[in-house]
Amino acid sequence: MTMTEPLTPVAAAPTAVRPPLPVKMVVAGGFGVGKTTTVGSISEIEPLTTEAAITEVAAGVDDLTHTPAKTTTTVAMDFGCVTIDPTLKLYLFGTPGQERFGFMWDDIVEGAVGGLVVVDTRRLDDCYAAVDYFEHKGIPFAVAVNAFDGKVEHSLEEVRWALDVSPGVPVLVFDARERGSVRDALLVVLEQALSRTES
């Protein structure tokens, strides 16, 4: 190369792109409150579900009064994932709602940063077990009232009082069928988890 020849520019080294941080979150609540719908409406992959047909025996145990069209139920867990931004990916694990499957909860919840407790205000009793579980384990959570038919039976203040959750636990309304609504509810749980780590 002579001194008059232009220098060939050196290509910049490619910047390493880090994969998003995997974060585990649990979607919990009573039977038929919308946990499977919640996971399915936001998951960017085809959600894994463990739905089984409701048998006559199960129908005699599980209250179908407010969900008469329900023909299946989760018997192990639901699984889905969603990338929140380039730095964060949520892995969602939905718990079974019936108390008889409660023995699985410790395994499902292990390693989770927080939980979203889905509530049907027509039968608040069904979510007491989930609220108690997260409180007992000290896991950050939010209570998400599912707006069945676009409405809720009780105000958020009444729900907070009935569940006796601490003032620091967010109580909000969401629609399990709407992706954006589910995203906003999950972000509330993430904020709870982050505030816990920063305090």
Coordinates of C-alpha atoms in Angstrom, one line a residue:
M1 CA 0.0 0.0 0.0
T2 CA 1.4 3.4 -0.9
M3 CA 0.9 6.5 1.2
T4 CA -1.6 7.9 -1.3
E5 CA -4.0 5.0 -1.1
P6 CA -7.0 5.5 1.2
L7 CA -7.2 3.4 4.4
T8 CA -9.8 0.7 4.4
P9 CA -12.1 1.4 7.4
V10 CA -12.1 -1.3 10.0
A11 CA -15.5 -2.7 10.7
A12 CA -16.6 -2.1 14.3
A13 CA -16.8 -5.2 16.4
P14 CA -20.5 -6.4 16.7
T15 CA -22.0 -5.5 20.0
A16 CA -23.0 -8.6 21.9
V17 CA -26.8 -8.7 22.4
R18 CA -27.8 -10.1 25.7
P19 CA -30.8 -12.3 25.9
P20 CA -33.7 -10.9 28.0
L21 CA -33.5 -11.7 31.7
P22 CA -35.9 -14.6 32.5
V23 CA -38.4 -13.8 35.3
K24 CA -40.9 -16.3 36.7
M25 CA -44.4 -15.1 37.7
V26 CA -47.4 -17.0 39.0
V27 CA -51.0 -16.5 38.1
A28 CA -53.1 -17.9 40.9
G29 CA -56.7 -17.9 42.2
G30 CA -59.8 -20.0 42.7
F31 CA -61.5 -22.4 40.3
G32 CA -62.8 -20.8 37.1
V33 CA -61.7 -17.2 37.8
G34 CA -59.8 -16.8 34.5
K35 CA -56.2 -17.9 35.2
T36 CA -55.9 -20.0 32.0
T37 CA -57.5 -17.1 30.0
T38 CA -55.0 -14.7 31.6
V39 CA -52.0 -16.7 30.5
G40 CA -53.4 -17.5 27.1
S41 CA -54.3 -13.9 26.2
I42 CA -50.8 -12.5 26.6
S43 CA -48.5 -15.5 25.9
E44 CA -46.4 -15.0 22.8
I45 CA -46.2 -18.8 22.4
E46 CA -49.0 -21.3 22.2
P47 CA -49.6 -21.7 25.9
L48 CA -49.1 -25.1 27.5
T49 CA -52.3 -26.1 29.4
T50 CA -53.2 -29.1 31.4
E51 CA -56.9 -28.9 30.9
A52 CA -59.0 -32.0 31.6
A53 CA -62.8 -32.5 31.1
I54 CA -64.9 -31.8 34.1
T55 CA -66.4 -35.1 35.1
E56 CA -69.7 -35.7 36.9
V57 CA -67.7 -36.4 40.0
A58 CA -65.7 -33.1 39.7
A59 CA -68.9 -31.2 38.9
G60 CA -70.3 -32.3 42.2
V61 CA -67.2 -30.9 44.0
D62 CA -66.4 -27.8 42.0
D63 CA -68.9 -25.0 42.0
L64 CA -70.1 -24.3 38.5
T65 CA -72.9 -21.9 39.5
H66 CA -71.2 -18.8 38.0
T67 CA -69.4 -20.7 35.2
P68 CA -72.1 -23.1 33.8
A69 CA -70.5 -23.2 30.4
K70 CA -67.1 -24.3 31.8
T71 CA -66.3 -27.9 30.5
T72 CA -62.6 -28.2 31.4
T73 CA -60.3 -27.4 34.3
T74 CA -56.6 -27.1 34.9
V75 CA -55.3 -30.1 36.7
A76 CA -51.6 -29.3 36.9
M77 CA -50.6 -25.8 35.6
D78 CA -50.7 -23.4 32.6
F79 CA -47.5 -22.1 31.1
G80 CA -46.8 -19.2 28.7
C81 CA -44.3 -16.4 28.2
V82 CA -44.1 -12.8 27.1
T83 CA -41.2 -10.5 26.3
I84 CA -41.8 -7.3 28.2
D85 CA -38.9 -5.5 26.5
P86 CA -35.5 -6.5 25.1
T87 CA -34.2 -6.9 28.7
L88 CA -37.0 -8.8 30.4
K89 CA -39.0 -11.9 29.6
L90 CA -41.8 -13.2 31.8
Y91 CA -42.4 -16.9 32.2
L92 CA -46.0 -17.3 33.5
F93 CA -47.1 -20.3 35.5
G94 CA -50.8 -20.7 36.2
T95 CA -51.8 -22.7 39.3
P96 CA -54.8 -25.1 39.5
G97 CA -57.6 -23.5 41.4
Q98 CA -59.0 -26.4 43.4
E99 CA -57.8 -27.0 46.9
R100 CA -57.3 -30.7 46.1
F101 CA -54.4 -29.7 43.8
G102 CA -52.8 -27.5 46.5
F103 CA -49.9 -29.9 47.0
M104 CA -48.4 -28.7 43.7
W105 CA -48.2 -25.1 44.7
D106 CA -44.8 -25.1 46.4
D107 CA -43.2 -26.6 43.2
I108 CA -45.0 -24.2 40.9
V109 CA -44.2 -21.1 42.9
E110 CA -40.6 -21.8 43.7
G111 CA -38.3 -19.1 42.2
A112 CA -41.2 -16.8 41.3
V113 CA -40.7 -13.0 41.9
G114 CA -44.3 -12.4 42.5
G115 CA -47.9 -13.5 41.9
L116 CA -51.1 -12.2 40.3
V117 CA -54.1 -13.4 42.3
V118 CA -57.1 -13.4 40.0
V119 CA -60.5 -12.8 41.7
D120 CA -64.1 -13.2 40.7
T121 CA -66.1 -10.8 43.0
R122 CA -69.1 -13.1 42.7
R123 CA -67.2 -15.6 44.9
L124 CA -64.5 -14.0 46.8
D125 CA -64.1 -17.0 49.1
D126 CA -62.4 -18.9 46.3
C127 CA -59.3 -16.7 46.4
Y128 CA -58.6 -16.7 50.1
A129 CA -56.3 -19.6 49.8
A130 CA -54.2 -17.9 47.2
V131 CA -54.0 -14.6 49.1
D132 CA -53.0 -16.5 52.3
Y133 CA -50.4 -18.5 50.5
F134 CA -48.5 -15.5 49.1
E135 CA -48.8 -13.6 52.4
H136 CA -47.5 -16.6 54.3
K137 CA -44.6 -17.1 51.9
G138 CA -43.8 -13.4 51.8
I139 CA -44.0 -13.3 48.0
P140 CA -45.1 -9.9 46.5
F141 CA -48.5 -10.1 44.8
A142 CA -51.3 -8.0 43.5
V143 CA -55.0 -8.8 43.5
A144 CA -56.6 -8.6 40.1
V145 CA -60.4 -8.5 39.9
N146 CA -61.5 -10.1 36.6
A147 CA -64.2 -8.0 35.0
F148 CA -66.6 -10.8 33.9
D149 CA -69.1 -9.4 31.4
G150 CA -67.3 -6.1 31.7
K151 CA -68.4 -5.4 35.3
V152 CA -67.5 -6.3 38.9
E153 CA -69.9 -7.0 41.7
H154 CA -68.1 -5.0 44.4
S155 CA -65.9 -1.9 44.6
L156 CA -62.1 -2.3 45.0
E157 CA -62.4 -0.9 48.5
E158 CA -64.9 -3.6 49.4
V159 CA -62.6 -6.3 47.9
R160 CA -59.6 -5.1 49.9
W161 CA -61.7 -5.1 53.1
A162 CA -63.1 -8.6 52.4
L163 CA -59.7 -10.1 51.6
D164 CA -58.1 -8.2 54.5
V165 CA -54.9 -7.5 52.4
S166 CA -52.4 -5.0 53.6
P167 CA -52.4 -1.4 52.2
G168 CA -49.3 -2.2 50.3
V169 CA -50.9 -4.9 48.2
P170 CA -52.3 -3.4 44.9
V171 CA -56.0 -4.2 44.2
L172 CA -57.0 -3.5 40.6
V173 CA -59.6 -4.4 37.9
F174 CA -58.5 -6.1 34.7
D175 CA -60.0 -8.1 31.9
A176 CA -58.3 -11.6 31.5
R177 CA -59.4 -11.6 27.8
E178 CA -57.5 -8.4 26.9
R179 CA -53.8 -8.6 26.2
G180 CA -53.1 -5.0 27.2
S181 CA -55.1 -5.3 30.4
V182 CA -53.2 -8.4 31.4
R183 CA -49.9 -6.8 30.6
D184 CA -50.7 -3.8 32.8
A185 CA -51.7 -6.1 35.7
L186 CA -48.4 -8.1 35.4
L187 CA -46.4 -4.8 35.4
V188 CA -48.0 -3.9 38.7
V189 CA -46.7 -7.2 40.1
L190 CA -43.3 -6.5 38.7
E191 CA -43.3 -3.1 40.3
Q192 CA -44.1 -4.8 43.6
A193 CA -41.2 -7.2 43.3
L194 CA -38.8 -4.4 42.3
S195 CA -39.8 -2.2 45.3
R196 CA -39.3 -5.2 47.6
T197 CA -35.7 -5.7 46.3
E198 CA -34.9 -2.0 46.5
S199 CA -36.1 -1.6 50.1

